[in-house]
Every structure is written in structure tokens, then in C-alpha cells.
Coordinates of C-alpha atoms in Angstrom, one line a residue:
M1 CA 0.0 0.2 0.3
W2 CA 1.1 3.4 -0.7
C3 CA 0.3 5.6 2.3
G4 CA -3.1 3.8 2.8
V5 CA -4.4 5.0 -0.2
S6 CA -5.9 2.7 -2.8
A7 CA -5.3 1.5 -6.2
A8 CA -7.6 3.7 -7.9
L9 CA -4.4 6.3 -7.3
W10 CA -2.1 4.5 -9.1
P11 CA -1.4 7.0 -12.1
V12 CA -0.5 9.4 -8.9
R13 CA 1.7 6.7 -7.4
C14 CA 3.3 6.4 -10.9
R15 CA 3.9 10.3 -11.2
S16 CA 5.2 10.2 -7.7
F17 CA 7.4 7.6 -7.5
L18 CA 9.1 8.9 -11.4
L19 CA 9.0 11.9 -9.7
Q20 CA 11.0 10.6 -6.9
C21 CA 13.5 8.9 -8.9
R22 CA 14.7 11.4 -11.2
N23 CA 18.4 12.9 -10.0
I24 CA 18.0 12.7 -7.0
C25 CA 16.3 9.6 -6.3
S26 CA 19.6 7.7 -5.8
G27 CA 19.6 9.1 -2.6
N28 CA 23.2 9.9 -0.3
V29 CA 25.0 8.1 -2.6
G30 CA 27.5 10.8 -3.7
R31 CA 26.1 13.3 -2.2
K32 CA 28.7 14.3 0.6
S33 CA 31.3 14.7 -2.0
V34 CA 29.2 16.1 -4.0
V35 CA 28.6 18.7 -1.6
D36 CA 32.2 18.7 -0.7
G37 CA 33.3 19.7 -4.3
V38 CA 30.8 22.8 -4.6
L39 CA 31.2 24.1 -1.1
P40 CA 34.1 26.6 -2.7
S41 CA 31.6 28.1 -5.4
F42 CA 28.9 28.5 -2.8
R43 CA 31.6 30.2 -0.5
S44 CA 32.4 32.2 -3.5
V45 CA 28.9 33.8 -3.5
C46 CA 28.0 34.4 -0.2
G47 CA 31.6 34.3 1.7
E48 CA 32.8 32.2 4.1
D49 CA 31.2 33.4 6.6
G50 CA 27.7 32.8 4.4
V51 CA 28.4 28.7 4.6
S52 CA 28.5 26.5 8.0
L53 CA 28.7 23.3 7.9
S54 CA 28.5 23.0 11.7
E55 CA 26.2 19.9 13.6
A56 CA 24.9 22.6 15.9
I57 CA 23.7 24.8 13.1
R58 CA 22.5 22.1 10.4
E59 CA 20.6 20.6 13.2
Q60 CA 19.2 23.9 14.3
H61 CA 17.8 24.1 10.6
G62 CA 16.4 20.9 10.3
K63 CA 13.6 21.0 12.9
D64 CA 11.2 23.5 13.7
E65 CA 8.3 22.7 16.3
S66 CA 6.8 19.9 15.1
V67 CA 7.1 16.7 16.7
H68 CA 8.5 15.6 13.8
K69 CA 12.2 14.4 14.0
C70 CA 15.3 16.2 13.4
C71 CA 16.1 16.2 9.5
P72 CA 19.6 18.0 9.3
P73 CA 20.8 19.4 6.1
D74 CA 24.1 18.9 4.6
V75 CA 25.1 22.4 4.6
V76 CA 23.1 25.9 5.4
V77 CA 23.8 29.1 3.2
F78 CA 22.8 32.1 4.3
P79 CA 22.6 34.8 1.4
R80 CA 22.1 38.4 1.4
S81 CA 20.2 38.9 -1.6
V82 CA 17.8 37.5 -4.2
D83 CA 20.1 37.8 -6.3
E84 CA 22.8 35.0 -3.9
V85 CA 19.6 32.9 -3.6
S86 CA 19.1 33.1 -7.7
A87 CA 23.2 32.2 -7.7
L88 CA 23.5 29.3 -5.0
A89 CA 20.2 27.5 -6.5
K90 CA 21.9 27.2 -9.7
I91 CA 24.7 25.8 -8.5
C92 CA 22.5 23.5 -7.3
H93 CA 20.5 22.7 -9.6
M94 CA 23.5 21.7 -11.7
H95 CA 24.9 19.4 -9.1
C96 CA 21.0 18.1 -8.0
L97 CA 21.2 18.8 -5.1
P98 CA 17.9 19.1 -2.6
I99 CA 17.2 22.8 -2.2
I100 CA 15.4 23.4 1.5
P101 CA 14.0 26.9 2.5
F102 CA 14.1 28.2 6.2
G103 CA 13.0 31.8 7.6
T104 CA 12.5 31.4 11.4
G105 CA 11.3 27.8 12.1
T106 CA 8.2 28.1 13.9
G107 CA 6.1 25.6 11.0
L108 CA 3.8 23.1 12.9
E109 CA 4.1 20.3 10.4
G110 CA 8.1 19.0 10.0
G111 CA 8.3 21.3 6.5
V112 CA 12.0 22.1 6.8
G113 CA 13.7 19.2 7.5
A114 CA 15.6 17.9 4.6
M115 CA 14.5 14.8 3.8
K116 CA 16.9 13.8 1.5
G117 CA 19.9 16.2 3.2
G118 CA 21.2 19.3 1.0
V119 CA 21.0 22.5 0.9
C120 CA 19.4 24.4 3.3
F121 CA 18.6 28.0 2.5
S122 CA 18.6 30.3 5.5
L123 CA 16.9 33.5 5.0
R124 CA 17.4 35.5 7.8
N125 CA 20.1 38.1 6.7
M126 CA 17.5 39.5 3.8
D127 CA 16.0 41.3 6.4
Q128 CA 14.9 44.7 4.9
V129 CA 11.5 46.8 4.3
L130 CA 12.1 47.3 0.5
D131 CA 8.9 49.6 -0.1
L132 CA 6.5 51.0 1.5
H133 CA 3.7 52.9 0.2
V134 CA 1.5 54.4 3.3
E135 CA -0.5 56.5 0.7
D136 CA -1.5 52.9 -0.9
F137 CA -1.1 50.8 1.7
D138 CA 1.5 48.1 0.8
V139 CA 4.3 46.8 1.6
T140 CA 7.3 45.2 -0.3
V141 CA 9.5 43.3 2.4
E142 CA 12.5 40.8 2.5
P143 CA 12.0 37.4 3.7
G144 CA 13.7 37.5 6.9
V145 CA 11.9 40.6 8.0
T146 CA 9.0 39.0 10.9
R147 CA 5.5 40.1 11.6
K148 CA 6.5 42.1 14.8
A149 CA 9.4 43.7 13.0
L150 CA 7.7 45.2 10.0
N151 CA 4.7 46.4 12.7
S152 CA 7.3 48.0 15.0
Y153 CA 8.8 49.4 11.5
L154 CA 5.0 51.0 10.7
R155 CA 4.4 52.0 14.4
D156 CA 4.3 55.5 13.0
T157 CA 2.5 55.5 10.0
G158 CA -1.1 54.6 11.5
L159 CA -0.9 51.5 9.8
W160 CA -0.2 47.8 10.6
F161 CA 0.0 44.4 8.9
P162 CA -2.9 42.2 10.8
V163 CA -1.6 38.7 10.4
D164 CA -1.2 37.6 13.3
P165 CA -0.3 33.7 13.4
G166 CA 0.9 33.9 16.9
A167 CA 4.3 33.8 16.2
D168 CA 7.3 35.9 15.1
A169 CA 7.0 34.2 12.2
S170 CA 9.0 35.5 8.4
L171 CA 6.3 37.3 6.1
C172 CA 7.8 35.0 3.2
G173 CA 7.7 32.0 5.6
M174 CA 3.9 32.7 6.7
A175 CA 3.5 33.3 2.7
A176 CA 4.4 29.6 2.2
T177 CA 2.2 28.1 4.5
S178 CA -0.9 30.3 4.1
A179 CA -0.9 31.8 7.1
S180 CA -3.3 33.4 9.2
G181 CA -4.4 33.4 13.1
T182 CA -6.3 35.6 15.4
N183 CA -7.6 38.4 13.1
A184 CA -8.3 36.4 9.9
V185 CA -12.2 36.9 10.3
R186 CA -11.8 40.4 10.0
Y187 CA -8.7 40.8 7.5
G188 CA -8.3 37.7 6.5
T189 CA -5.5 35.0 5.9
M190 CA -2.4 35.1 4.0
R191 CA -3.6 34.8 1.0
E192 CA -5.6 37.3 1.0
N193 CA -3.2 39.7 1.8
I194 CA -0.5 39.1 -0.8
M195 CA -0.2 41.2 -3.6
N196 CA 3.5 40.0 -5.6
L197 CA 5.9 37.5 -4.7
E198 CA 9.5 37.3 -6.0
V199 CA 9.9 33.9 -6.3
V200 CA 13.3 32.0 -7.4
L201 CA 12.9 28.5 -8.6
A202 CA 14.9 25.7 -9.1
D203 CA 16.9 26.2 -11.3
G204 CA 17.8 29.9 -10.5
T205 CA 15.3 31.8 -12.5
I206 CA 13.8 35.0 -11.0
I207 CA 10.3 35.6 -10.9
N208 CA 7.5 38.0 -10.0
T209 CA 4.2 36.5 -9.4
A210 CA 2.3 39.6 -10.7
G211 CA 4.9 41.6 -13.0
K212 CA 8.1 42.7 -11.3
G213 CA 7.3 46.3 -9.3
R214 CA 3.3 45.6 -9.8
R215 CA 0.7 46.1 -6.6
P216 CA -2.4 47.1 -7.8
R217 CA -5.2 46.2 -5.9
K218 CA -6.8 43.9 -8.3
T219 CA -6.0 42.0 -11.9
S220 CA -7.3 39.4 -13.6
A221 CA -4.2 39.5 -15.8
G222 CA -3.0 36.3 -16.4
Y223 CA -3.2 32.7 -14.3
N224 CA -3.2 33.8 -10.7
L225 CA 0.8 32.9 -9.9
T226 CA 0.6 34.9 -6.6
N227 CA -1.5 32.5 -5.1
L228 CA -0.1 28.9 -6.8
F229 CA 2.6 30.1 -4.7
V230 CA 0.9 31.3 -1.6
G231 CA 1.1 27.7 0.6
S232 CA 3.4 25.5 -1.8
E233 CA 5.8 25.5 1.0
G234 CA 9.2 25.9 -0.4
T235 CA 7.9 23.2 -2.9
L236 CA 7.8 25.4 -5.9
G237 CA 10.5 27.7 -5.4
I238 CA 12.0 30.4 -2.6
I239 CA 10.4 33.6 -1.5
T240 CA 12.2 36.1 -1.8
K241 CA 10.0 39.2 -1.1
T242 CA 5.9 39.7 -0.7
T243 CA 4.6 42.7 -1.5
L244 CA 1.4 42.9 1.5
R245 CA -2.0 44.6 1.9
L246 CA -1.3 47.1 5.2
Y247 CA -4.5 48.8 6.8
G248 CA -5.0 51.7 8.9
I249 CA -4.8 51.4 12.5
P250 CA -8.2 51.2 14.9
E251 CA -9.6 54.4 16.2
A252 CA -10.5 52.1 18.9
V253 CA -10.4 48.5 20.3
V254 CA -11.7 47.1 22.5
S255 CA -11.2 43.4 24.4
A256 CA -13.4 40.9 26.2
V257 CA -13.9 37.5 27.9
C258 CA -16.9 35.6 28.1
S259 CA -17.5 31.9 29.8
F260 CA -20.3 29.7 29.2
P261 CA -21.7 27.3 30.6
S262 CA -21.0 24.1 27.9
V263 CA -19.1 24.3 24.9
Q264 CA -22.4 23.9 22.5
A265 CA -23.4 27.5 24.6
A266 CA -19.8 29.2 23.5
V267 CA -19.9 27.4 19.7
D268 CA -23.7 28.8 19.3
S269 CA -22.6 32.4 20.6
T270 CA -19.8 32.7 18.0
V271 CA -21.9 31.4 14.6
Q272 CA -24.8 33.9 16.4
I273 CA -22.5 36.9 16.5
L274 CA -21.5 36.4 12.6
Q275 CA -24.7 35.0 11.2
S276 CA -25.9 38.8 13.0
G277 CA -23.3 40.8 10.6
V278 CA -20.6 41.7 13.6
P279 CA -17.6 43.3 12.4
I280 CA -15.7 41.6 15.2
A281 CA -11.9 41.3 14.6
R282 CA -10.8 38.7 16.8
I283 CA -13.0 35.9 18.4
E284 CA -11.3 33.0 20.0
F285 CA -12.1 29.7 21.5
L286 CA -10.9 27.6 24.2
D287 CA -12.1 24.7 26.3
D288 CA -12.0 24.1 30.3
V289 CA -8.7 22.4 29.8
M290 CA -7.4 24.9 28.0
I291 CA -8.3 28.2 30.2
D292 CA -7.1 26.1 33.4
A293 CA -4.1 25.6 31.6
C294 CA -3.4 29.6 30.6
N295 CA -4.6 30.3 34.4
R296 CA -1.9 28.6 35.6
F297 CA 1.1 29.3 33.0
S298 CA -0.1 33.0 32.7
S299 CA -1.6 33.8 36.4
L300 CA -4.4 34.4 34.9
S301 CA -7.8 33.9 36.9
Y302 CA -10.6 33.6 34.7
P303 CA -13.4 30.3 35.2
V304 CA -12.5 27.2 34.5
T305 CA -15.7 26.6 31.8
P306 CA -15.8 26.9 28.0
T307 CA -14.5 30.3 27.3
L308 CA -14.2 32.9 24.5
F309 CA -12.2 35.9 24.5
L310 CA -13.2 38.6 22.0
E311 CA -11.9 41.6 20.3
F312 CA -13.6 44.4 18.6
H313 CA -11.9 47.2 16.1
G314 CA -13.6 50.5 15.1
S315 CA -15.0 53.9 16.4
E316 CA -16.5 54.6 19.6
R317 CA -19.6 55.0 18.4
S318 CA -19.1 51.5 16.4
L319 CA -17.6 49.9 19.3
E320 CA -20.7 50.5 21.6
E321 CA -23.3 49.0 18.8
Q322 CA -20.7 45.7 18.2
V323 CA -20.4 44.8 22.1
N324 CA -24.0 45.7 22.9
T325 CA -25.2 43.0 20.1
S326 CA -22.3 40.8 20.8
E327 CA -23.2 40.8 25.0
E328 CA -27.0 40.6 24.2
I329 CA -26.3 37.0 22.2
T330 CA -23.6 35.6 24.6
Q331 CA -26.2 36.1 27.9
C332 CA -29.0 34.6 25.2
N333 CA -26.7 31.5 25.4
G334 CA -26.3 30.9 29.3
G335 CA -22.7 33.8 28.9
S336 CA -21.1 35.2 31.8
D337 CA -20.8 39.1 31.8
F338 CA -17.9 40.5 29.7
Q339 CA -14.8 41.3 31.8
W340 CA -13.6 44.0 29.9
A341 CA -10.0 45.0 28.6
K342 CA -10.1 48.7 27.0
D343 CA -6.8 49.6 27.8
E344 CA -3.2 48.7 26.2
E345 CA -1.4 46.7 29.0
T346 CA -4.6 44.4 29.8
R347 CA -5.5 43.6 26.2
S348 CA -1.8 43.0 25.0
R349 CA -1.4 40.8 28.6
L350 CA -5.1 38.9 27.6
W351 CA -4.1 37.9 24.0
K352 CA -0.6 37.4 25.2
A353 CA -2.2 34.6 27.3
R354 CA -3.7 33.2 24.2
H355 CA -1.1 32.9 22.0
D356 CA 0.9 31.0 24.5
A357 CA -2.1 28.6 25.2
W358 CA 0.8 26.1 23.4
Y359 CA 3.6 26.7 26.3
A360 CA 1.0 26.3 28.5
A361 CA -0.7 23.4 27.2
L362 CA 3.0 22.1 27.1
A363 CA 3.2 22.7 30.9
L364 CA 0.8 20.1 32.0
R365 CA 2.8 17.5 31.1
P366 CA 6.6 18.3 31.9
G367 CA 9.0 16.9 29.6
C368 CA 5.6 15.8 26.9
K369 CA 5.5 17.1 22.9
A370 CA 2.8 18.9 22.1
Y371 CA 1.2 18.5 18.4
A372 CA -1.4 21.2 17.2
T373 CA -4.4 19.7 15.0
D374 CA -5.6 22.0 12.5
V375 CA -9.1 21.2 10.9
C376 CA -11.4 24.0 9.4
V377 CA -15.2 23.0 8.6
P378 CA -18.1 25.4 7.4
L379 CA -19.3 27.6 10.5
S380 CA -22.6 25.8 10.5
M381 CA -20.7 22.9 11.6
L382 CA -18.7 24.1 14.2
P383 CA -20.5 23.1 17.5
Q384 CA -21.3 19.9 16.1
I385 CA -17.1 18.8 15.4
I386 CA -15.9 20.5 19.0
V387 CA -18.6 18.9 20.5
E388 CA -17.7 15.1 19.4
T389 CA -14.0 16.4 19.4
K390 CA -14.4 17.0 22.8
E391 CA -16.1 13.7 23.7
D392 CA -13.7 11.7 21.8
L393 CA -11.0 13.1 23.8
I394 CA -12.8 12.2 26.9
A395 CA -13.6 8.6 25.5
N396 CA -10.0 7.8 24.5
K397 CA -8.3 9.3 28.0
L398 CA -6.2 12.6 25.5
T399 CA -4.6 15.6 27.1
G400 CA -5.8 17.5 24.0
P401 CA -7.2 21.2 25.4
I402 CA -9.0 23.2 23.0
A403 CA -8.3 26.4 21.3
G404 CA -9.2 28.1 17.9
H405 CA -9.7 30.7 15.3
V406 CA -13.4 29.6 16.0
G407 CA -14.8 32.9 13.9
D408 CA -13.0 30.9 10.4
G409 CA -14.7 27.6 11.5
N410 CA -10.5 26.9 12.4
F411 CA -9.9 25.1 15.7
H412 CA -6.7 23.4 17.3
C413 CA -6.5 20.9 19.7
L414 CA -2.9 20.5 21.7
M415 CA -2.5 17.2 22.0
V416 CA 0.1 17.1 24.7
L417 CA 2.0 13.5 24.6
D418 CA 5.1 11.2 26.4
P419 CA 6.7 10.3 22.9
N420 CA 8.5 7.1 24.6
D421 CA 4.9 5.8 25.1
P422 CA 3.6 3.8 22.0
D423 CA 0.6 2.8 23.3
E424 CA -0.4 7.3 23.5
L425 CA 1.1 7.8 21.0
Q426 CA -0.8 4.9 18.6
R427 CA -4.0 6.5 20.5
V428 CA -3.2 10.1 19.6
H429 CA -2.3 8.9 15.5
L430 CA -5.2 7.4 16.1
F431 CA -7.4 10.2 17.2
T432 CA -5.9 13.0 14.9
E433 CA -7.0 10.5 11.9
R434 CA -10.6 10.3 13.3
L435 CA -10.4 14.2 13.4
A436 CA -9.6 14.9 10.5
R437 CA -12.0 12.5 8.8
R438 CA -14.4 14.1 10.4
A439 CA -13.5 17.5 9.5
L440 CA -13.6 16.1 5.9
A441 CA -16.9 14.3 6.1
M442 CA -18.5 17.7 7.4
S443 CA -17.3 19.7 4.0
G444 CA -13.8 20.9 6.1
T445 CA -10.4 20.9 5.3
C446 CA -7.3 18.6 7.3
T447 CA -5.4 21.9 7.8
G448 CA -6.4 25.1 7.8
E449 CA -3.8 27.0 8.7
H450 CA -0.4 25.2 9.3
G451 CA 0.2 23.5 5.8
V452 CA 0.4 19.9 4.8
G453 CA 4.2 19.2 5.4
L454 CA 5.2 15.9 6.0
G455 CA 2.1 14.8 8.3
K456 CA -1.0 15.6 6.1
R457 CA 0.0 14.2 2.8
A458 CA -2.0 10.8 3.1
L459 CA -4.8 13.2 3.6
L460 CA -4.1 15.6 1.4
V461 CA -5.1 12.8 -1.2
E462 CA -8.4 12.0 0.9
E463 CA -9.1 16.0 0.9
M464 CA -8.2 17.0 -3.5
G465 CA -9.1 13.9 -4.5
A466 CA -6.6 11.9 -7.0
Q467 CA -7.1 14.1 -10.1
A468 CA -6.6 17.5 -8.0
I469 CA -3.3 15.4 -6.9
Q470 CA -2.3 14.5 -10.7
V471 CA -2.8 18.3 -11.7
M472 CA -0.3 19.4 -8.9
Q473 CA 2.1 17.2 -9.8
S474 CA 2.1 17.8 -13.4
L475 CA 2.6 21.5 -12.2
K476 CA 5.4 20.8 -9.8
E477 CA 7.4 18.6 -12.2
T478 CA 6.8 21.5 -14.7
L479 CA 8.5 24.0 -12.0
D480 CA 10.7 21.1 -10.8
P481 CA 11.5 18.8 -13.0
K482 CA 14.7 17.2 -10.9
N483 CA 12.0 17.4 -7.5
L484 CA 15.4 19.7 -5.9
M485 CA 12.7 22.2 -4.0
N486 CA 12.0 20.9 -0.3
P487 CA 11.7 17.2 -2.0
G488 CA 9.2 14.6 0.9
K489 CA 6.6 17.8 1.8
V490 CA 2.6 17.9 0.8
L491 CA 2.2 16.1 -1.9
P492 CA 2.5 12.1 -1.3
V493 CA 5.8 10.0 -1.4
L494 CA 6.2 6.2 -2.0
C495 CA 7.3 6.0 1.6
P496 CA 5.4 7.4 4.3
S497 CA 7.5 6.1 6.8
Q498 CA 7.8 10.2 8.3
S499 CA 4.7 10.8 8.1
K500 CA 3.4 9.8 11.6
I501 CA 3.2 11.3 14.8

């Protein structure tokens, strides 16, 4: 069997097999000697200090924050410009060396592991904000610029970039995984906020997905190449610039916390608030286990019941309407009175607690690891899937506090597990498979924002279907015929051994 996929996918299997066999398929044979042979060429491009063979540096660049094992590259290079990225890619292409782009390593699906060895392109030295057009509400940045760094740069302009996945991820890395986060219900995901990309292809060719220097607010020109690369996770090219939409900083911001007697009541309130047309900026759900963990980790004292964190953006007058409508809805569903956070310090503390949920969950079982599920369903299905998931966790005695961007229908079970307990590993694996298929059965997706990486390749086949996977394989083969760009990620492969928890 091939990733547990039926014989109906034989054409996909054949294509995948052929891709794996091209040039790179010889695996490790002779790769070390090839790497040793090209090191002088790498150093001539980015200098002595731009090439590292250090074991510690290679291990640092061979893993992200997921449970997937570290797979270090053979060498790490640190280009300082798109021309250096292009020159390095040409060398790798000539010698059939895999290329793995690396931003900040904050991914959650094993997307930076060097499954076939090769060369990691660490883009941290390309950290310039290149073009800011305040009057046009857009900015172009290099891949080393992080979300927090950009908003710090924008501080005095009255503008901000709202896509907030929690981690201080690099913006081009966020583009590569189609990240989103707490503000997506109001401002959209990375996919809706990227206007143009500069991409270096596997052979070193540099392209601009919307045309060089183009930044219109909309376009009907040609194929949508920009969105082809958004979410491609480094498998089609290296993103070296992204042009982003910016927004005006809201006149007023108010946050609130509201507790509920049940999961159903909290999720029903979420759906009803959105159905009422309230332009809420954030609406986040934490179940009782998650709120208890956050209380302990962040020294809070919220009731240990299902809880919504909400945030409203707008003018003082519009906020009053938003808040009143939301409060009426929550009270009708048995919610407690809102606990308000109007000043910036209190709001920041509240949302820091939400963003620290990952570490709060880990603190429930010191020494364990965490794995975050990432399903997303249509809003109408949200109450059912969360209630069923909660029952599944309890029935199987698993530690999986729930937190999520429920305004988008996207939520996470932060599975805390002992990696040395085979029985627990198996129970968690079976639970995550059930959860993903539950979401697929409800017309949803197995990944709302984390990406496919290593762990969801078989699920991608189930979600997209054999014909769509064949189209993806064809696109991959056209842009990267030697299968050098981040091989082993996203698209299904012959051997599934690295795709398990």
C-alpha cells in the first residue's frame, strides 16, 4: 500500500515514483562528495561566513516546532540578496542538490526537515523593508522580516499588518504556508493579503508572480501565479520578496472575555455573532482544559469553563453597537457578563495568554511534546465537530486542550503526549486521523493554516482527490523537474515512514 491510498490512485503513485527517481532518487549515494565539491562555489557567492557545516547549525535548521524528528541538511547557506539566492540555486540545480528554504523555524508540520539532505537556504540575512507606500496601503519586504518587526517599522505611519499566527514568523514563511491566525475573521489570511511575490525557481530563474514592481489592488491579468506559490511550502520555489496589503490602525480597540456553561453554548454564540453581521476582529475559543492551563501558565483567574476571547475594532460609536449586540447574544446562550479590557496593557496581557496557549498546554505535562491538529469546517458544522471532538478526547483519555479561531471554523487540539509511550502515540495518531476525517466528512479541510508538510500528505489525497493531486504533481514537475525544491513535503510520496507522529 502507498500511504494507505487505494489502487485508484495508481497514476498518482506512478508519477510520484518517477519524480522521486529523477536525479535525486539515488539518495545519499555520492551526495556528500558532491556537497564537498560545491562548497568553494557556495563560498564564492556568499562568503566564508555565509556557509556553515556546523552540526549545531545544521540541526537547528533541520527542525521546526512540530513533533517530527530533526532531519538536518548537509550544509546551510546564508544568502544576502535575491541574486545570491539565484546563484546558489543554479549551483544546486547543476549538481542535483535538494534545496530547503528556512525562515524562522516556527512551522508546525515538519516543513523544514531535509528529508533527502541537501542545502538549507537560511534567509535571515535578507531582512529589509524595501518599499513602503503609506498612501497606497502596501509594503514590500524581504524574507527575513518578521511580523513583529514589520509592525514595529510601521508604528509611526498609522498602518499595521494584521495577520497574526501567534509566533513571530517571517512574512515570506507565512506566505509559504498560507498562515493566518487570530485576526483572520476580520482581515483575512495571508492568501488574501499578498499582492505580489518574487520567487526564485529551482533552476535559479527569478520571477515576479504579478509582474515586476506591480502592486494593484486587483487584477484580471493571466493565471493567478501569486496564489500558486502561497501555501506551496517551499516545494515550487523560494519566496524572496512579498508585497503585502496594509490596514489603518483602528481608532478604538476593546477586548472581552466571556465564560459559558458548555462548549455548545460558546460555539453557538460564535456562529450567532457572525450571523448577526458584527464585524468582529477576533473571536477565539478555549475549552475548560485550555483555560485552566492558561490560568496556571499566565497567572490568570478566569472561570474554568469553555471561554471566548473577543476583540472589537472601529470607532467609539461603532464599537458600542458591536459590543451590545455580542453581549446580548452571549447572555442568551448562558454566557457570563463580559470582562472588559480597554487599555492596551490589559489587552496585551489577555492576548499574550491566548498566544501562549501552546506553552501553557505543554506545561500541563512537563517533559512531553505537543502536536497541534488544525481542522477547519463550515461555520454551521462548528458546534457539532467541537462537541464530538471533546467527547472523543475524554473517551480515549487524551490530553488535548482545544483552542481555535472559531470565527473561521478553524480550531486546534493541542495534543500533549509522551513520545516514549507507544500506546499513547498510537491513540493520538488514531485520534488525529479521526478528527481530520470528521472534518472532511463535514465539507471541511484537514489543515486550516498550518499546512501539509510531512504529516498530512495522505489526508491531502483524501481531501483533494486523485485528479487534483495529478494536476499538482504536473505543476511540480513543470517548475521543478528534478524534484529539488523541499522534496518529500506536501505531495504524497512512495514511503510514508516520516509522515507518522
